[in-house]
Short mmCIF file of N, CA and C in Angstrom, two decimals:
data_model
loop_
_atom_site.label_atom_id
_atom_site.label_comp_id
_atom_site.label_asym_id
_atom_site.label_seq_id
_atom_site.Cartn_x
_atom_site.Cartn_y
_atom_site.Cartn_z
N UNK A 745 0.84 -1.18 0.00
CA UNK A 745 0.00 0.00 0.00
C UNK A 745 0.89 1.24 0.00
N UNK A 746 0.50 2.23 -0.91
CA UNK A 746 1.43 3.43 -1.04
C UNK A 746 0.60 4.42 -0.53
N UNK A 747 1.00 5.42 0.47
CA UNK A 747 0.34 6.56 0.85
C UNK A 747 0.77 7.48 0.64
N UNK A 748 0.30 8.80 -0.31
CA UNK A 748 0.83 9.92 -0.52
C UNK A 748 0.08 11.25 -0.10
N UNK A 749 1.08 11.80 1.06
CA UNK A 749 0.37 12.65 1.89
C UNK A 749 0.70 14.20 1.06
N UNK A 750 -0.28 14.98 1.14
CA UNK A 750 -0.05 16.46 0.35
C UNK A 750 -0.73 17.47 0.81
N UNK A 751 -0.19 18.92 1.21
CA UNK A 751 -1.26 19.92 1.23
C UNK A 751 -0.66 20.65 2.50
N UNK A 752 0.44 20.11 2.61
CA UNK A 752 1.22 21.12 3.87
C UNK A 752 1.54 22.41 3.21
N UNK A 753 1.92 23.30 4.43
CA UNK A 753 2.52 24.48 3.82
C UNK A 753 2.54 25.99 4.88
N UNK A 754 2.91 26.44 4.41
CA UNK A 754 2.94 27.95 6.06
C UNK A 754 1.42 28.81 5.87
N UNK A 755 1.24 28.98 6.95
CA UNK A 755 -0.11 29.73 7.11
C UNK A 755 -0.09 30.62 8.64
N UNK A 756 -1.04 31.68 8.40
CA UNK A 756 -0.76 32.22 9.37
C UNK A 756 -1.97 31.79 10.73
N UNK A 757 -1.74 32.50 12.05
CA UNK A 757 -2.23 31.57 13.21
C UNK A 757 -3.38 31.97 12.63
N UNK A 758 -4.67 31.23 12.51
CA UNK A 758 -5.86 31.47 12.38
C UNK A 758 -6.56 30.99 11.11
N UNK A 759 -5.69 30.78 10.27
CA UNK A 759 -5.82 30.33 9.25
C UNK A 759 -6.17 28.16 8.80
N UNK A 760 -6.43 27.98 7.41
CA UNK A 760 -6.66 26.93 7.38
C UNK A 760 -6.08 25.93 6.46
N UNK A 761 -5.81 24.93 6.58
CA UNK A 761 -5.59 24.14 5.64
C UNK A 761 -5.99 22.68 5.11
N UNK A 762 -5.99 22.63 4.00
CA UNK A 762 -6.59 21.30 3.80
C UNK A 762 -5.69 19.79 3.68
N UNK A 763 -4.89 18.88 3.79
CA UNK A 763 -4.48 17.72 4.05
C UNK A 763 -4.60 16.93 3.33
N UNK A 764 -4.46 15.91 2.32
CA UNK A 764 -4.69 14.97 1.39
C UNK A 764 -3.91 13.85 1.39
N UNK A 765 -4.15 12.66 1.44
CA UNK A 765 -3.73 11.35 1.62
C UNK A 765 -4.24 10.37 0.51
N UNK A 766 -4.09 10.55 -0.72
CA UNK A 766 -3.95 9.18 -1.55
C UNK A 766 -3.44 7.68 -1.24
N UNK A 767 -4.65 7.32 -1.61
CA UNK A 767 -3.83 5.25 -0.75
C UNK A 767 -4.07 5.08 -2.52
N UNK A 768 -3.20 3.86 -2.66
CA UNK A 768 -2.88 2.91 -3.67
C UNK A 768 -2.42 1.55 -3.10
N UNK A 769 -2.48 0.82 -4.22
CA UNK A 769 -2.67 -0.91 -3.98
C UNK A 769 -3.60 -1.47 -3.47
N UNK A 770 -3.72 -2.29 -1.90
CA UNK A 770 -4.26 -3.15 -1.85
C UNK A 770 -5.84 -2.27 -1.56
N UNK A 771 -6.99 -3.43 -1.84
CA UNK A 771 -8.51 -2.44 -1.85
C UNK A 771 -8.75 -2.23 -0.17
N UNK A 772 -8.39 -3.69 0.62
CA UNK A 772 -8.72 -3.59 1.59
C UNK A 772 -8.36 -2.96 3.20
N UNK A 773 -6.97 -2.09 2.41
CA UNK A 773 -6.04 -1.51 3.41
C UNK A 773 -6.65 0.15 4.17
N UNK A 774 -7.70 0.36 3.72
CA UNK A 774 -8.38 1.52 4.43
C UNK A 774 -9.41 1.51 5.22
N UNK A 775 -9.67 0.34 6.15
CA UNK A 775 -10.91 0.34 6.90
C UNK A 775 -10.48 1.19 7.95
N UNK A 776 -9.08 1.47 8.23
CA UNK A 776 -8.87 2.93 9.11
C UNK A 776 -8.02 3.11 8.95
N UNK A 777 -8.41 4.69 8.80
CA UNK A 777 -6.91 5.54 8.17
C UNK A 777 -6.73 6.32 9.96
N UNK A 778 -5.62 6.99 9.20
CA UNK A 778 -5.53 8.01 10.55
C UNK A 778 -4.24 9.27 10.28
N UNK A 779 -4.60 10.14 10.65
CA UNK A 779 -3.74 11.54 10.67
C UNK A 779 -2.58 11.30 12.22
N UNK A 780 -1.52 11.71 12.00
CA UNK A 780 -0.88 11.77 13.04
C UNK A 780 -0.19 12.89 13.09
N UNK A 781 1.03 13.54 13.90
CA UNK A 781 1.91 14.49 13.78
C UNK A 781 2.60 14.24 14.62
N UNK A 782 4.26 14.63 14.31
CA UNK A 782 5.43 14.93 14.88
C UNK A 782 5.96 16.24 14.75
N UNK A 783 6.59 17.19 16.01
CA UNK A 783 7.06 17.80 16.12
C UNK A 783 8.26 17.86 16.28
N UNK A 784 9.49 18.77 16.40
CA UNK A 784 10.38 18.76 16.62
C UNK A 784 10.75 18.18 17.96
N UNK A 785 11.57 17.20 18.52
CA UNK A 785 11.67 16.72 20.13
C UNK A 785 10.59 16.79 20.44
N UNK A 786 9.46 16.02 19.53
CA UNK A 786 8.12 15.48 20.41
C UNK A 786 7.78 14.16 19.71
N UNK A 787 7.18 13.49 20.73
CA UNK A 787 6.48 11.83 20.27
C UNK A 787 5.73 12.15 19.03
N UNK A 788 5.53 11.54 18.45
CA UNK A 788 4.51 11.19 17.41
C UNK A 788 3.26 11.51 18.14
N UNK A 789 2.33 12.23 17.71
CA UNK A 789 0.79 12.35 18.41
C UNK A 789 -0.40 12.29 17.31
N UNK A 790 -1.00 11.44 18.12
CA UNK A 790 -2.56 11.35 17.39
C UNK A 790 -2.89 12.75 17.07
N UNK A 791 -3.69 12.78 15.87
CA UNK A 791 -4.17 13.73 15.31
C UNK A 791 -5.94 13.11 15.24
N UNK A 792 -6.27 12.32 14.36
CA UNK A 792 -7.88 12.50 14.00
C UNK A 792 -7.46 10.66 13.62
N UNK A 793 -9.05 9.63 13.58
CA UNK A 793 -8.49 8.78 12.76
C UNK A 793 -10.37 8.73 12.27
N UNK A 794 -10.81 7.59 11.16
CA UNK A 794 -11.65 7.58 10.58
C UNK A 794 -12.16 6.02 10.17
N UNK A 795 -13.18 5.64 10.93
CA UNK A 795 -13.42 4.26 10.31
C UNK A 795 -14.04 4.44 9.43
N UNK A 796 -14.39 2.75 8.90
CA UNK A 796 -15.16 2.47 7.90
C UNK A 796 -16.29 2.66 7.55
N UNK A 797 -16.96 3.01 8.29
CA UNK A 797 -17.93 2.92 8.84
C UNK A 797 -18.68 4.94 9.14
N UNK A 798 -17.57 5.34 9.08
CA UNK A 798 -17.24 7.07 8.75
C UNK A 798 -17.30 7.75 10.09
N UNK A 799 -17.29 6.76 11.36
CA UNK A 799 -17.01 7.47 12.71
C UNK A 799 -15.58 7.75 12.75
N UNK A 800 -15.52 9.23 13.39
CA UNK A 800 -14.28 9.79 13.62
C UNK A 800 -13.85 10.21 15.20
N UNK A 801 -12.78 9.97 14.93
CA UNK A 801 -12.20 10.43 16.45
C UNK A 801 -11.23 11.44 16.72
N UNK A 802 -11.07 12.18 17.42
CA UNK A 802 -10.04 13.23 17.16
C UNK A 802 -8.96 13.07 18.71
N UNK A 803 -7.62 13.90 18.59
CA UNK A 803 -7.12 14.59 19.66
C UNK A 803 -7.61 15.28 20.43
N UNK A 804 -7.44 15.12 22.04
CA UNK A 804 -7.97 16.60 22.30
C UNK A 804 -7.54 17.81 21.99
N UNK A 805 -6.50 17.84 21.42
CA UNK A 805 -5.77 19.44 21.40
C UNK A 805 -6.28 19.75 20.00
N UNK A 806 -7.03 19.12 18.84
CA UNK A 806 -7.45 19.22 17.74
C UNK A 806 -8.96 19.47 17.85
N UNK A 807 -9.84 18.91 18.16
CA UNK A 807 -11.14 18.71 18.84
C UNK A 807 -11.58 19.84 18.19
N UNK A 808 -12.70 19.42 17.30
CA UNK A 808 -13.62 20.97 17.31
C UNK A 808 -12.71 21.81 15.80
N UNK A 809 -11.71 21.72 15.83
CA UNK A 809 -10.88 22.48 14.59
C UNK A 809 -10.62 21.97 13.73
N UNK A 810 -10.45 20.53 13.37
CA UNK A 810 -9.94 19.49 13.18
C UNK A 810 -11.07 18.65 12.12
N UNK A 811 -10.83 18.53 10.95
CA UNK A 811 -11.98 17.12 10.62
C UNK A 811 -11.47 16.07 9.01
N UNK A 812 -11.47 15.19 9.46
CA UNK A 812 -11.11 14.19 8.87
C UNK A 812 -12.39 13.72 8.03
N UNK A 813 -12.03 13.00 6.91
CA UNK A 813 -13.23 12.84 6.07
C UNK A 813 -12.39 12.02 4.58
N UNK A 814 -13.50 11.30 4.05
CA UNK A 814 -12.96 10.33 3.18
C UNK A 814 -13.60 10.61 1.88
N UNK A 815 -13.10 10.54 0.63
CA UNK A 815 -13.70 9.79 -0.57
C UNK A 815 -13.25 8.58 -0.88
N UNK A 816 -14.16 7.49 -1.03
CA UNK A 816 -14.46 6.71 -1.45
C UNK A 816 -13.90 6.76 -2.75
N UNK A 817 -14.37 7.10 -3.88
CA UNK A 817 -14.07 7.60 -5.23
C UNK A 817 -12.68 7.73 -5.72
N UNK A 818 -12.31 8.70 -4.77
CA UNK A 818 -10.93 8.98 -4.83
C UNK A 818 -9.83 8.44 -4.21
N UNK A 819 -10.34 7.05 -3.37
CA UNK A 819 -9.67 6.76 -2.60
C UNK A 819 -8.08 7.40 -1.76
N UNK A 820 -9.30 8.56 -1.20
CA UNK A 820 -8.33 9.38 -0.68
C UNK A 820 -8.93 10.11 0.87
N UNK A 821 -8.01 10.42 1.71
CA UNK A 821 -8.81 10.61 2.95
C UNK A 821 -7.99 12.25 2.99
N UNK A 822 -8.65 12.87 3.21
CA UNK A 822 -8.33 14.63 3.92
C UNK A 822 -8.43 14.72 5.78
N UNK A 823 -7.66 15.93 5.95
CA UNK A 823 -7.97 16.65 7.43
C UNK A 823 -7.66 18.34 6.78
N UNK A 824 -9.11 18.36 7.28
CA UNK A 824 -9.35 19.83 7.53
C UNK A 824 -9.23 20.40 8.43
N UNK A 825 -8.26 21.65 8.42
CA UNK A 825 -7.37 22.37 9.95
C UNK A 825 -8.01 23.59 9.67
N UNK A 826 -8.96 23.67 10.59
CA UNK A 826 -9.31 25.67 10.87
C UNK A 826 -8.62 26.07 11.61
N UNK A 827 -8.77 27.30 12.02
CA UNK A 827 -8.21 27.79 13.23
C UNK A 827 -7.07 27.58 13.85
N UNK A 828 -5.92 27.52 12.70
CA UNK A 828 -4.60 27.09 13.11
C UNK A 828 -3.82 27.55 14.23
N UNK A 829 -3.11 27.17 14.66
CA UNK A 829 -2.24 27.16 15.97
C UNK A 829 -0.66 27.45 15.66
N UNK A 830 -0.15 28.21 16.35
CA UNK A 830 1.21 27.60 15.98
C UNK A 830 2.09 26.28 16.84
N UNK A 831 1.02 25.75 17.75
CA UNK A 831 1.65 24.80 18.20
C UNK A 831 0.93 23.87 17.90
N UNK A 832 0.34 24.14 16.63
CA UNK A 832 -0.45 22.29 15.36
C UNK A 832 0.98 22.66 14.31
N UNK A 833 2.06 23.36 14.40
CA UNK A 833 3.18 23.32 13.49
C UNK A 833 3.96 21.57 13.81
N UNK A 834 3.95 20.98 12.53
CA UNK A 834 4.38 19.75 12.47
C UNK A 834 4.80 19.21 11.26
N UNK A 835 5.09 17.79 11.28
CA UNK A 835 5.03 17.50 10.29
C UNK A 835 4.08 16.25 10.31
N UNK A 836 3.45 16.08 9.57
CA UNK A 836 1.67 15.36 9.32
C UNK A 836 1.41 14.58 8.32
N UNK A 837 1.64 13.21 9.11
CA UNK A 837 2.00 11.88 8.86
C UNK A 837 0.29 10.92 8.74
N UNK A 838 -0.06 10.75 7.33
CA UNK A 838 -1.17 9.81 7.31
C UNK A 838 -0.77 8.45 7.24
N UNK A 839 -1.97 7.33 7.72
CA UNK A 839 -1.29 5.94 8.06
C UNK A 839 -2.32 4.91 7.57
N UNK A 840 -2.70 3.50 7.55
CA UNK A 840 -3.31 3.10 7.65
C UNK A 840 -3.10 1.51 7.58
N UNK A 841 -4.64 1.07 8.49
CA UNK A 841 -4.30 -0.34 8.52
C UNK A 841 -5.79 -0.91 8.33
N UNK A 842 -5.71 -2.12 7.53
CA UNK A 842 -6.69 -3.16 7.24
C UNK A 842 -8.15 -3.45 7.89
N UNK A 843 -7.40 -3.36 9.28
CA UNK A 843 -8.52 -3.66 10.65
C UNK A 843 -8.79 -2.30 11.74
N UNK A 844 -9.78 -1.85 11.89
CA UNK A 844 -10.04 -0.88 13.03
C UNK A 844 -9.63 -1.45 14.12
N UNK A 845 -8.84 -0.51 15.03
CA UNK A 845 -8.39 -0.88 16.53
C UNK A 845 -8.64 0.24 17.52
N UNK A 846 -9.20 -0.36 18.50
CA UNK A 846 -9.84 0.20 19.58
C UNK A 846 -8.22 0.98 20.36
N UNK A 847 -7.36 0.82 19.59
CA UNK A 847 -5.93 1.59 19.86
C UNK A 847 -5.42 2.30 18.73
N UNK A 848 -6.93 3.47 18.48
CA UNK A 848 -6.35 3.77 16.96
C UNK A 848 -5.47 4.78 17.34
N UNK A 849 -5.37 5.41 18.29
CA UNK A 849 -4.74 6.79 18.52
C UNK A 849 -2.95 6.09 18.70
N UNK A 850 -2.94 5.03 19.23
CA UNK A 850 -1.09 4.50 19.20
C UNK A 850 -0.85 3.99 17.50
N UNK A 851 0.56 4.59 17.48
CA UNK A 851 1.14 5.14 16.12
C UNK A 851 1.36 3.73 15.73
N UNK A 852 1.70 2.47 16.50
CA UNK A 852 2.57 1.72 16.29
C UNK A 852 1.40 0.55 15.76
N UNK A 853 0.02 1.14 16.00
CA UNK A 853 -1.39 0.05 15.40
C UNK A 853 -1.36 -0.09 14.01
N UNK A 854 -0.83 1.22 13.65
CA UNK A 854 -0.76 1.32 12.16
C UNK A 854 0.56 0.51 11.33
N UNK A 855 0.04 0.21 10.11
CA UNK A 855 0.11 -0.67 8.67
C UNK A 855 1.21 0.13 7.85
N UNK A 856 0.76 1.04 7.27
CA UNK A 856 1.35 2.04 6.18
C UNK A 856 1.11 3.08 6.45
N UNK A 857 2.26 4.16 6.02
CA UNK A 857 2.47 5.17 6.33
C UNK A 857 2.76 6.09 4.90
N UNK A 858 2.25 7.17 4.88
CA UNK A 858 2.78 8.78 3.75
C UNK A 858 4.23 8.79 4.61
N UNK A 859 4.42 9.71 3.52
CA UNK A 859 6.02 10.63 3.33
C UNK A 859 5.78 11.59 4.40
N UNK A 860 4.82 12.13 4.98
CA UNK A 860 4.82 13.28 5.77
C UNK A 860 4.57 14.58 5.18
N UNK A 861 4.32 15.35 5.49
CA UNK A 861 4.06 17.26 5.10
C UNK A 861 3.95 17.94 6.12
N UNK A 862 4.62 18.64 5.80
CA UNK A 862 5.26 19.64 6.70
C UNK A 862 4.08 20.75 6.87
N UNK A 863 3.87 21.24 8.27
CA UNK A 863 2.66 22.40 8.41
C UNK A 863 3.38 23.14 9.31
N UNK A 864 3.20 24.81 8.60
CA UNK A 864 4.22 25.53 9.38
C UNK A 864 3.13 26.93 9.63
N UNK A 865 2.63 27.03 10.75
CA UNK A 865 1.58 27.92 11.22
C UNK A 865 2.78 29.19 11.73
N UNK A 866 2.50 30.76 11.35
CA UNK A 866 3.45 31.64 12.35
C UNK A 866 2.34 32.23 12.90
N UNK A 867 2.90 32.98 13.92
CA UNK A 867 1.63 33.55 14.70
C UNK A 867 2.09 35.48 14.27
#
C-alpha cells in the first residue's frame, strides 16, 4: 500500500488548511486511516483517525478544529485544519491499517504510512 500525503505548507495563526492522503494498492487496506503528527523533540501524536464505517475520532488538542473525512471515489482521505495554531506546526504523517483498533490513537497500530508534510503555522 502506497500513501501519498499532500497539502502542507505555512499559514498564518488562524488560518486553514486542507491535508490529502492518496492510498494505492491493496482495496482492503483503508478500513482505518488516521492523521498523526510529529514535532520537533516530540512523540509522534494522534491527530484524528476515521473508520469504515465514517465514525471519527479526534485529539484533544485538535477537537472541534480538526476534521477528517474520506472519498471513497478517490480513494483518498483529507484533514481539515481551521483555526490554526502555531503549536499544530508539524510535520503530518497519514497511516493506515486493514482492521479498526480500539488503539487507533497509538502510532505503532498502524500498517502504512505517507512521506509526511510539513505544516508551518506563524503567529
Amino acid at each position: 500500500v502506497q500513501l501519498q500525503a499532500s497539502g502542507g505548507g505555512v499559514v498564518q495563526a488562524g488560518g486553514s488548511l486542507r491535508l490529502s492522503c492518496a492510498a494505492s494498492g491493496r482495496s482492503d487496506s483503508g478500513n482505518a486511516m488516521g492523521w498523526f503528527r510529529e514535532a520537533p523533540g516530540k512523540e509522534r501524536e494522534f491527530v484524528a483517525a476515521l473508520r469504515e464505517n465514517r465514525q471519527t475520532y479526534y485529539g484533544n488538542s485538535v477537537k472541534g478544529r480538526f476534521t477528517i473525512s474520506r472519498d471513497l471515489a478517490k480513494n483518498t482521505v483529507y484533514l481539515r485544519m481551521n483555526s490554526l495554531k502555531p503549536e499544530d506546526t508539524a510535520v503530518y504523517y497519514c497511516a493506515a491499517r486493514v482492521r479498526w483498533s480500539v488503539a487507533y490513537s497509538d502510532y505503532r497500530q498502524y500498517d502504512w504510512w505517507g512521506q509526511g508534510t510539513q505544516v508551518t503555522v506563524s503567529s
